[in-house]
XYZ file of C-alpha atoms in Angstrom:
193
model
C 7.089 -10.607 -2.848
C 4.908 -8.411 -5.034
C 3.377 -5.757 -2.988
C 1.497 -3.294 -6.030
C 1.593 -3.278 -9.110
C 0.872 0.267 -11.891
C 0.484 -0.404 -15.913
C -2.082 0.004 -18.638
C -5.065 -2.582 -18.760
C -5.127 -4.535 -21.333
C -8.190 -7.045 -21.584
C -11.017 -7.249 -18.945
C -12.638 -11.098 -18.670
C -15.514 -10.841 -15.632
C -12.830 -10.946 -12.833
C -9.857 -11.518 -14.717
C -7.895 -8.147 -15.201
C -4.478 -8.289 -17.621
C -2.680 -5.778 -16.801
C 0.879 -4.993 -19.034
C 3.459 -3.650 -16.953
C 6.825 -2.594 -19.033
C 6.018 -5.498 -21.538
C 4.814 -8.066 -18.725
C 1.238 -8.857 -19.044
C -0.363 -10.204 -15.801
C -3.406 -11.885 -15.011
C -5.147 -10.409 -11.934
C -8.258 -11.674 -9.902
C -10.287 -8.508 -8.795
C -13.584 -8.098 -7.163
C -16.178 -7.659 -9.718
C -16.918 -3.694 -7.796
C -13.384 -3.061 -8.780
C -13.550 -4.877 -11.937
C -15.961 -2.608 -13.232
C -13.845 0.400 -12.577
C -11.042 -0.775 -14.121
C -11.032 0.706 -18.102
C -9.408 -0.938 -20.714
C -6.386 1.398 -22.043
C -6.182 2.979 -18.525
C -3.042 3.088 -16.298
C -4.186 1.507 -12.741
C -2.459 0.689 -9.610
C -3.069 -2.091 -8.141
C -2.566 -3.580 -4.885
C -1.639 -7.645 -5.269
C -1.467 -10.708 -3.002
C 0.483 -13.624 -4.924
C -0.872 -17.254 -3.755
C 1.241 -20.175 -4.872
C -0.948 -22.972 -5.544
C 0.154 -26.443 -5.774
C 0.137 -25.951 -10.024
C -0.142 -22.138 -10.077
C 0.583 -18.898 -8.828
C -2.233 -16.758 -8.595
C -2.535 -12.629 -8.059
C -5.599 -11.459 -6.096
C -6.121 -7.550 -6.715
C -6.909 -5.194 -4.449
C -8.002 -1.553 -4.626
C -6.414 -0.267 -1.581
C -3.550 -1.799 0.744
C -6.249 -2.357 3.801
C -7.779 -4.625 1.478
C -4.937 -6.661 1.061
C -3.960 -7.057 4.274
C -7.353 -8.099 5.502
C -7.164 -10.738 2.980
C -3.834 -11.774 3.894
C -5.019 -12.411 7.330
C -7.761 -14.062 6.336
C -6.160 -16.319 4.226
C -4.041 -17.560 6.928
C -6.675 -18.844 9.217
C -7.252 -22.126 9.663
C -9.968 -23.896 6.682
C -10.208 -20.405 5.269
C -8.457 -21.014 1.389
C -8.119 -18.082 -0.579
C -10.798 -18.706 -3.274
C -13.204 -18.327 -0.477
C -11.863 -15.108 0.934
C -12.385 -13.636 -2.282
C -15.162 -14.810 -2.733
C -16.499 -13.584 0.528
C -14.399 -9.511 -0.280
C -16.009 -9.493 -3.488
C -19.754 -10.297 -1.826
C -18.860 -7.340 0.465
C -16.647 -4.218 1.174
C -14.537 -3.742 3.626
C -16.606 -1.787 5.855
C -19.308 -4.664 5.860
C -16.922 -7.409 6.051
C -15.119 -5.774 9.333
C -19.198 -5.124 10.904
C -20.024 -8.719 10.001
C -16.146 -9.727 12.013
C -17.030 -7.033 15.095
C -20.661 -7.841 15.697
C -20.625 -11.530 14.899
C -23.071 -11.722 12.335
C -23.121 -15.104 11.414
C -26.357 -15.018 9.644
C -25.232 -12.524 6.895
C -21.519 -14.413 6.006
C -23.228 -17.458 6.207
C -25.443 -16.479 3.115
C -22.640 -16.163 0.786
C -21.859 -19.170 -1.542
C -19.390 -21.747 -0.011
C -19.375 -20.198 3.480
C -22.122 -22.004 5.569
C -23.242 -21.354 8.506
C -20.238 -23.399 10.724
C -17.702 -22.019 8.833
C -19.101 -18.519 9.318
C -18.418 -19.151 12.796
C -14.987 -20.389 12.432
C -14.150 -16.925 10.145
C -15.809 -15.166 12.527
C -14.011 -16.670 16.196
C -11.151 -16.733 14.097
C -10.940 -13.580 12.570
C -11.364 -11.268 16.350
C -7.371 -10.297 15.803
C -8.637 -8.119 12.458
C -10.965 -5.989 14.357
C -8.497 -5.730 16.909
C -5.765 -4.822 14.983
C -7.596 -2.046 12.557
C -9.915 -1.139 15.479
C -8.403 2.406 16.257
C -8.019 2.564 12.533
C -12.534 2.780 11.874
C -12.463 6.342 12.680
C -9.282 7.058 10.708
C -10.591 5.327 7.605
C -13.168 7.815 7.249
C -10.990 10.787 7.804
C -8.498 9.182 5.505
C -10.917 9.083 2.565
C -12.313 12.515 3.301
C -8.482 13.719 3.198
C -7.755 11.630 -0.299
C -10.999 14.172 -1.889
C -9.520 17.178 -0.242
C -5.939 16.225 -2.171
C -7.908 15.646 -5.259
C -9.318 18.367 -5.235
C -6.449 20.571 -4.234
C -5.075 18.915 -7.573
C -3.332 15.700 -6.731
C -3.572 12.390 -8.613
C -5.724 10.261 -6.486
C -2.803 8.144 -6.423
C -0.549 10.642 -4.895
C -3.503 11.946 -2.508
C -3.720 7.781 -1.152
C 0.220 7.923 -1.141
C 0.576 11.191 0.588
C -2.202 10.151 2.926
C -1.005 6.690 4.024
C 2.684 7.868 4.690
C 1.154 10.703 7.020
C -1.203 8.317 9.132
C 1.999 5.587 9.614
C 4.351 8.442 10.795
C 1.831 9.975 12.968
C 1.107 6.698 14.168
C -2.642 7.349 15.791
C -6.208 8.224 15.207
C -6.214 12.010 13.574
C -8.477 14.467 13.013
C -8.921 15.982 9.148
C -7.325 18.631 9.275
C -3.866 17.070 11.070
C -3.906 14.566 8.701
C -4.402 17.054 5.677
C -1.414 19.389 7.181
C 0.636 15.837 7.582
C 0.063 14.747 4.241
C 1.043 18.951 2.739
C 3.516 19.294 5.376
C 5.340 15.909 4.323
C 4.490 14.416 7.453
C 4.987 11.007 5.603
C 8.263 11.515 4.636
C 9.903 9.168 7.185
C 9.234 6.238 5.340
């Protein structure tokens, strides 16, 4: 199972990204936000869900891995296919996908193409074990993105500073504050891997 994937864009077509990887060119459905970032003749990482169809495989890209496993979940639930999660994580970002999930806001999936207001309520019933599951991680996403710029800027790839980062909040194992998570991520508190 492909978990990421890192190699030089090649073409760009609206949500279609090829990216060549030692020779291999694949075809990679992003969310037009990330689309846009992505440069032609730039080496990316991306993270990838495969979805074998019934006469395809299909890759869904992802910028970072909470991303991906939100739409893994999602794609699991009942009535929920995964041309509609996409479609629903490229209307809206994480953060407002997981507020729409916690406070029920039917009213605000509903409005996205091909959702409707029932099966906004289905996602929505359905979907409780997401906030559940990343609840103690809200406060840690924050500090986790303020601790990727403080890598940056210390010099790190942004790459390395996500790497660094993620491997020090799964071997501490709980909600951190900044600078813990900083020393972690220095320190090679995510070396346990």
């Amino acid at each position: 199972m492909l978990y990421a994937l890192e190699g030089k864009v090649v073409e760009k077509r609206d949500v279609h990204v090829f990216l060549n990887v030692n020779g291999l060119v694949f075809d990679i459905l992003v969310a037009p936000s990330f689309a846009e970032e992505l440069i032609v003749g730039t080496v990316n990482f991306i993270y990838v869900s495969m979805v074998v169809f019934e006469e395809s495989v299909v890759l869904y890209g992802f910028k970072t891995p909470e991303e991906r496993e939100i739409f893994n979940y999602l794609i699991k639930l009942q009535g929920i296919g995964p041309n509609l999660v996409f479609r629903i994580m490229s209307a809206l970002s994480v953060e407002e996908l997981k507020e729409c999930l916690e406070k029920g806001d039917v009213k605000r999936l509903s409005q996205i193409k091909g959702v409707g207001t029932k099966r906004a309520e289905r996602i929505i019933f359905e979907a409780q074990g997401i906030t559940m599951k990343t609840g103690e991680r809200r406060v840690e996403e924050s500090v986790r993105s303020k601790a990727i710029s403080a890598l940056v800027s210390l010099g790190l790839k942004e790459q390395d500073a996500i790497s660094l980062v993620d491997k020090a909040i799964k071997s501490i194992g709980k909600p951190v504050n900044l600078e813990e998570l900083i020393k972690a991520a220095l320190g090679g508190g995510g070396e346990n891997n």
